[in-house]
Short mmCIF file of C-alpha atoms in Angstrom, two decimals:
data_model
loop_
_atom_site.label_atom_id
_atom_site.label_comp_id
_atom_site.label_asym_id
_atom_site.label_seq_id
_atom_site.Cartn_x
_atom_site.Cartn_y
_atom_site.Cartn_z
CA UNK P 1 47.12 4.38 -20.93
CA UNK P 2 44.04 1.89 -21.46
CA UNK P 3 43.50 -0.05 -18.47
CA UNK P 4 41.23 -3.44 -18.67
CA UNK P 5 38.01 -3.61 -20.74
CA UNK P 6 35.45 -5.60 -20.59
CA UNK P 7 32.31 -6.08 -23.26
CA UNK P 8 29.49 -6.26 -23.08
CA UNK P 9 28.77 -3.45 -19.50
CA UNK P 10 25.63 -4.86 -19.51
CA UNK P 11 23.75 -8.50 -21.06
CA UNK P 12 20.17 -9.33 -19.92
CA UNK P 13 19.51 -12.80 -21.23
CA UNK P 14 16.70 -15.58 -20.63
CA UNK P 15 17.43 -19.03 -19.30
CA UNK P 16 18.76 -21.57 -20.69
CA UNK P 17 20.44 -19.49 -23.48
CA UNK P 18 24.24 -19.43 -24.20
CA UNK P 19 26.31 -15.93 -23.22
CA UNK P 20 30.02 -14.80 -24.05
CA UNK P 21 31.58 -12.07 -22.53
CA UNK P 22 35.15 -10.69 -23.31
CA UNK P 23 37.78 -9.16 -21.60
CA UNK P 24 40.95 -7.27 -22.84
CA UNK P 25 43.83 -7.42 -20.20
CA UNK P 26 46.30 -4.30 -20.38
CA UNK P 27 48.67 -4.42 -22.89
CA UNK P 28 51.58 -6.69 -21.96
CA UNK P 29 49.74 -8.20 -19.07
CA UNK P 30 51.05 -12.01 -19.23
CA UNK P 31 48.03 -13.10 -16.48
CA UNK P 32 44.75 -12.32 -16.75
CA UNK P 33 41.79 -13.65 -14.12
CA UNK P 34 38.02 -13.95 -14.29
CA UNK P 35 36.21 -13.40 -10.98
CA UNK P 36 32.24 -13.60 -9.96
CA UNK P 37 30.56 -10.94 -7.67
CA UNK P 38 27.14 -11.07 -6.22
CA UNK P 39 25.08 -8.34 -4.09
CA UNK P 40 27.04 -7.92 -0.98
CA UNK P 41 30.09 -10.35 -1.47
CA UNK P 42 33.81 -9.70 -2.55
CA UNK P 43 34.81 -11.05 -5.48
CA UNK P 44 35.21 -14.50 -6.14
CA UNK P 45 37.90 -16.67 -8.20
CA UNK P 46 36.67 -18.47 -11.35
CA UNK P 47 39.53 -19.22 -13.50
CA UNK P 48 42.83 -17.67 -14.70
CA UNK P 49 45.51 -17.97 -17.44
CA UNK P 50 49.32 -17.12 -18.23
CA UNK P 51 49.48 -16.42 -21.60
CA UNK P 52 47.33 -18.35 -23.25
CA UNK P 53 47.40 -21.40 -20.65
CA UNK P 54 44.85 -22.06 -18.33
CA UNK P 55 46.01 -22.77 -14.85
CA UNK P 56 43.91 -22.53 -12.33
CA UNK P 57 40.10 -23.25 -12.28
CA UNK P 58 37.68 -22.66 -9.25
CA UNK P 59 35.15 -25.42 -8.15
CA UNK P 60 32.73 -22.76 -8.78
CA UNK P 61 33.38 -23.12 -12.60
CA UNK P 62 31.04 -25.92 -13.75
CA UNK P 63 31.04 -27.66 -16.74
CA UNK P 64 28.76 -24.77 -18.04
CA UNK P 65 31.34 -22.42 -17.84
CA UNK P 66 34.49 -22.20 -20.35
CA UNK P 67 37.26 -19.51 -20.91
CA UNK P 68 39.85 -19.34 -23.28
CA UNK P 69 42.57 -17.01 -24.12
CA UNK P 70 43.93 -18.27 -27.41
CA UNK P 71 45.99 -16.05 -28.24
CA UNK P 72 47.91 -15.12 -24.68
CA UNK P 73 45.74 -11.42 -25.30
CA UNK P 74 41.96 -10.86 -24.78
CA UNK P 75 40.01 -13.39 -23.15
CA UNK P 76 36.06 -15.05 -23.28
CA UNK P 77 33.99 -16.64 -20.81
CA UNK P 78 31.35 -18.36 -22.12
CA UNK P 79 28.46 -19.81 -20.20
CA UNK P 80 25.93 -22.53 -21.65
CA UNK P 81 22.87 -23.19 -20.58
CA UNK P 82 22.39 -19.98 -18.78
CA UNK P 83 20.74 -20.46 -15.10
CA UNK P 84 18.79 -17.30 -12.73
CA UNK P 85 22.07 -18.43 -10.02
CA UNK P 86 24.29 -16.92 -12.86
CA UNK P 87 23.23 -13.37 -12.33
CA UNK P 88 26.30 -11.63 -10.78
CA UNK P 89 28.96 -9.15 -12.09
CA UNK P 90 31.45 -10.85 -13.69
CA UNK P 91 34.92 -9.51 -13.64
CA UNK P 92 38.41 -9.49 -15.20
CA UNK P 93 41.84 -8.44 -14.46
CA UNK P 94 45.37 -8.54 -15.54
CA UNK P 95 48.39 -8.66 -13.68
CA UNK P 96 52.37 -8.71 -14.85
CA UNK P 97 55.11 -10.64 -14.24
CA UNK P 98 55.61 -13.92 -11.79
CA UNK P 99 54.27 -14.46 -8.27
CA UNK P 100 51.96 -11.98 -6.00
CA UNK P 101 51.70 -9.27 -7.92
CA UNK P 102 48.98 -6.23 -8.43
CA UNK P 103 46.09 -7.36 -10.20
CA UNK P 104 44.09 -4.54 -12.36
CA UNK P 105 40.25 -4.59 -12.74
CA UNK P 106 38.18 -3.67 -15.50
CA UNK P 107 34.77 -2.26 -15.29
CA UNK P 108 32.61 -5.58 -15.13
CA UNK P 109 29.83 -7.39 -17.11
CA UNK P 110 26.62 -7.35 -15.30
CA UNK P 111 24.55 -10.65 -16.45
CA UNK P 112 20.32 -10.69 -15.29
CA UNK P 113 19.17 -14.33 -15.57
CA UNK P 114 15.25 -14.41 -16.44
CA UNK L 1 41.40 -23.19 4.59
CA UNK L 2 42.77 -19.38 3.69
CA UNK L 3 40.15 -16.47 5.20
CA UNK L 4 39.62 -13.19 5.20
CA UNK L 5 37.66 -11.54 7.10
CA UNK L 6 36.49 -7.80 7.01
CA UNK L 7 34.83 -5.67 9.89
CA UNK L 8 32.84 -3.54 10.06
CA UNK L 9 30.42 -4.29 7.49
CA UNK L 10 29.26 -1.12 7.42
CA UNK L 11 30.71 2.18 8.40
CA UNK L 12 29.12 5.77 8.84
CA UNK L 13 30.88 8.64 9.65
CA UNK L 14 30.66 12.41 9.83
CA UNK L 15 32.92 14.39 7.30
CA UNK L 16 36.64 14.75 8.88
CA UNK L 17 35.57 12.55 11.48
CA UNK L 18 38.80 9.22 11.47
CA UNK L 19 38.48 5.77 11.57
CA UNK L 20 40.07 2.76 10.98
CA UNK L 21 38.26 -0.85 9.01
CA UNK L 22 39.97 -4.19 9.74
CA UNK L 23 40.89 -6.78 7.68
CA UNK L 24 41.96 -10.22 9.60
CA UNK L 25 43.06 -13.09 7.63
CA UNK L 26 43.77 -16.71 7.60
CA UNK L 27 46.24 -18.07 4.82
CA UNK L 28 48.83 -20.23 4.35
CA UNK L 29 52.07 -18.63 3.77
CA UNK L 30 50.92 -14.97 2.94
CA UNK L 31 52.85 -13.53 -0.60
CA UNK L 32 51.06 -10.38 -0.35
CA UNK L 33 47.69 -8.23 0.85
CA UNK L 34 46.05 -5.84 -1.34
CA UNK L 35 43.57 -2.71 -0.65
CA UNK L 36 40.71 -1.87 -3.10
CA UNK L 37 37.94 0.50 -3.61
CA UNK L 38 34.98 -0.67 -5.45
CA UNK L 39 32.27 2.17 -6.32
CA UNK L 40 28.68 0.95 -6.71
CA UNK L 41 28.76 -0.94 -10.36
CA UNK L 42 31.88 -0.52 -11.14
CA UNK L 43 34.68 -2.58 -10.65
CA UNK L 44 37.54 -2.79 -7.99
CA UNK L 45 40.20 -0.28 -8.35
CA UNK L 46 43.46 -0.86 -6.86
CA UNK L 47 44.70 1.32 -3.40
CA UNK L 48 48.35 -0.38 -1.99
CA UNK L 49 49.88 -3.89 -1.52
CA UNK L 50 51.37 -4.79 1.52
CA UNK L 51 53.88 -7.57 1.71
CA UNK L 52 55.42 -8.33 5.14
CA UNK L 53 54.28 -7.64 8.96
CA UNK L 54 55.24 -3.87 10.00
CA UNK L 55 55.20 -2.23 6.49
CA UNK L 56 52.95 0.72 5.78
CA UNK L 57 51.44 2.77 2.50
CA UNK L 58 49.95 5.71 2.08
CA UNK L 59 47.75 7.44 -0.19
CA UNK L 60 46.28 10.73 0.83
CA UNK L 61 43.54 10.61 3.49
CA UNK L 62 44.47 6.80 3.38
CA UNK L 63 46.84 4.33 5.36
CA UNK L 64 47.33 0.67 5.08
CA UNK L 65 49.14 -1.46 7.73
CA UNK L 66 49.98 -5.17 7.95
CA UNK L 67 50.45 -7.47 10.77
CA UNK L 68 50.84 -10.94 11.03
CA UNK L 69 47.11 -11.72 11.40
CA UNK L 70 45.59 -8.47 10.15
CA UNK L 71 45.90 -5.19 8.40
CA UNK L 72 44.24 -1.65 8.79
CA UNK L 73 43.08 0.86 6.85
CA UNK L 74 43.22 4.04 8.48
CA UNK L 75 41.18 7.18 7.09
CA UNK L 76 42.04 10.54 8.09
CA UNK L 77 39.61 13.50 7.96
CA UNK L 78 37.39 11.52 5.38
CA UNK L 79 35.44 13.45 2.89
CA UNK L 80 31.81 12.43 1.21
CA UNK L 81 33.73 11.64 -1.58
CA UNK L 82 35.77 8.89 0.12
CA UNK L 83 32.46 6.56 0.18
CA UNK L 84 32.40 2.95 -1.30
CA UNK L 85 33.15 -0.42 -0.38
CA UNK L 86 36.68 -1.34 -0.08
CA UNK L 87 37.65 -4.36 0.28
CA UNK L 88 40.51 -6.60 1.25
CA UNK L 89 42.49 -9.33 -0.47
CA UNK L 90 45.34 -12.21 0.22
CA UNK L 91 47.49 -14.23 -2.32
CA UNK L 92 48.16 -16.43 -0.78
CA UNK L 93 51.64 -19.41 -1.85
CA UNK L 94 49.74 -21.77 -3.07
CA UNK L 95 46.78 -20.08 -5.15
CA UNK L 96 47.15 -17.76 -8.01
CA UNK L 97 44.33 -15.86 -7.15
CA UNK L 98 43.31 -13.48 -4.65
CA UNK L 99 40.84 -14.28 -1.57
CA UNK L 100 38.38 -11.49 -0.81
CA UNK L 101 36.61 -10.62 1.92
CA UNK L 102 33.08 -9.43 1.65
CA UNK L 103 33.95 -5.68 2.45
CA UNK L 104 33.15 -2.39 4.50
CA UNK L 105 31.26 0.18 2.78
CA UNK L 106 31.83 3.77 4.10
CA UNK L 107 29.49 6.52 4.37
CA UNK L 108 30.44 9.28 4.62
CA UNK L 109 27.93 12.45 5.35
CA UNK L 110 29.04 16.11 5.05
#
């Protein structure tokens, strides 16, 4: 049983450049979530999709920021223009079926600004 | 605007000695409160979901309640290993995502 996965662990980057990260959502999974964590906070909402629409997005996700899912299964969340603010651990998670239901974690991408 | 709200922040305790963290929340027609343990670096893994006022889950050395304005988690006997963060979380009826709060990390010393 392969629960969510998310590449890279780890991306050290400078400013002003362009990252993508990727997440694959446990198989089936119809809704899958992106979420922001800094030093001391819970995790915070960024964006999610069913299948491959998008249907919520945070006010935290500027116009840097852009997910897709194209194909309702693995997900990216790109960043342009890469600022020192953006340093957090960025995660993902999937979740089945309609309404409230369990959402599963993966292990987290940990971006450093310079 | 939908809250949660975690206490303590922080949380030391002797091995086997119980305790309880809180988890109060504010939200708008609640569909469901969830439970996680986070380990330094890694991410959240899930402990129980609670839907309604009065129900109760267990897992080991750990119990969750749920009232109408907050729920528990109750930790019997802890051991060392039992230390992280774990955090709290509300869907809420009109979101699609969860609201965290920031968290209560255990310590726990043998």
């Amino acid at each position: 049983d392969t629960g969510v996965s998310q590449d890279p662990r780890h991306k050290i980057t400078k400013r002003g450049q362009n990252v993508t990260f990727r997440c694959d959502p446990i198989s089936e999974h119809n809704r899958l979530y992106w979420y922001r964590q800094t030093l001391g906070q819970g995790p915070e909402f960024l964006t999610y999709f069913q299948n491959e629409a998008q249907l919520e997005k945070s006010r935290l996700l500027s116009d840097r920021f852009s997910a897709e899912r194209p194909k309702g299964s693995f997900s990216t969340l790109e960043i342009q223009r890469t600022e020192q603010g953006d340093s957090a651990m960025y995660l993902c998670a999937s979740s089945s079926g309609q309404g409230a239901t369990t959402q599963y974690f993966g292990p987290g991408t940990r971006l450093l600004v310079l | 605007e939908d809250q949660v709200t975690q206490s303590p922040e922080a949380l030391r305790l002797q091995e086997g000695e119980s305790s309880s963290l809180n988890c109060s929340y504010t939200v708008s027609g609640l569909r469901g409160l969830f439970w996680y343990r986070q380990d330094p670096g890694k991410g959240p893994e899930f402990l129980f979901t609670l839907y309604s006022a009065g129900e109760e889950k267990e897992k080991e050395r750990l119990k969750a309640t749920l009232t109408k304005k907050e729920s528990f988690l109750h930790i019997t006997a802890p051991k060392p290993e039992d230390s992280a963060t774990y955090l709290c979380a509300v869907h809420g009826r009109s979101q699609g995502n969860l609201i965290f709060g920031k968290g209560t990390k255990l310590s726990v010393k043998p």
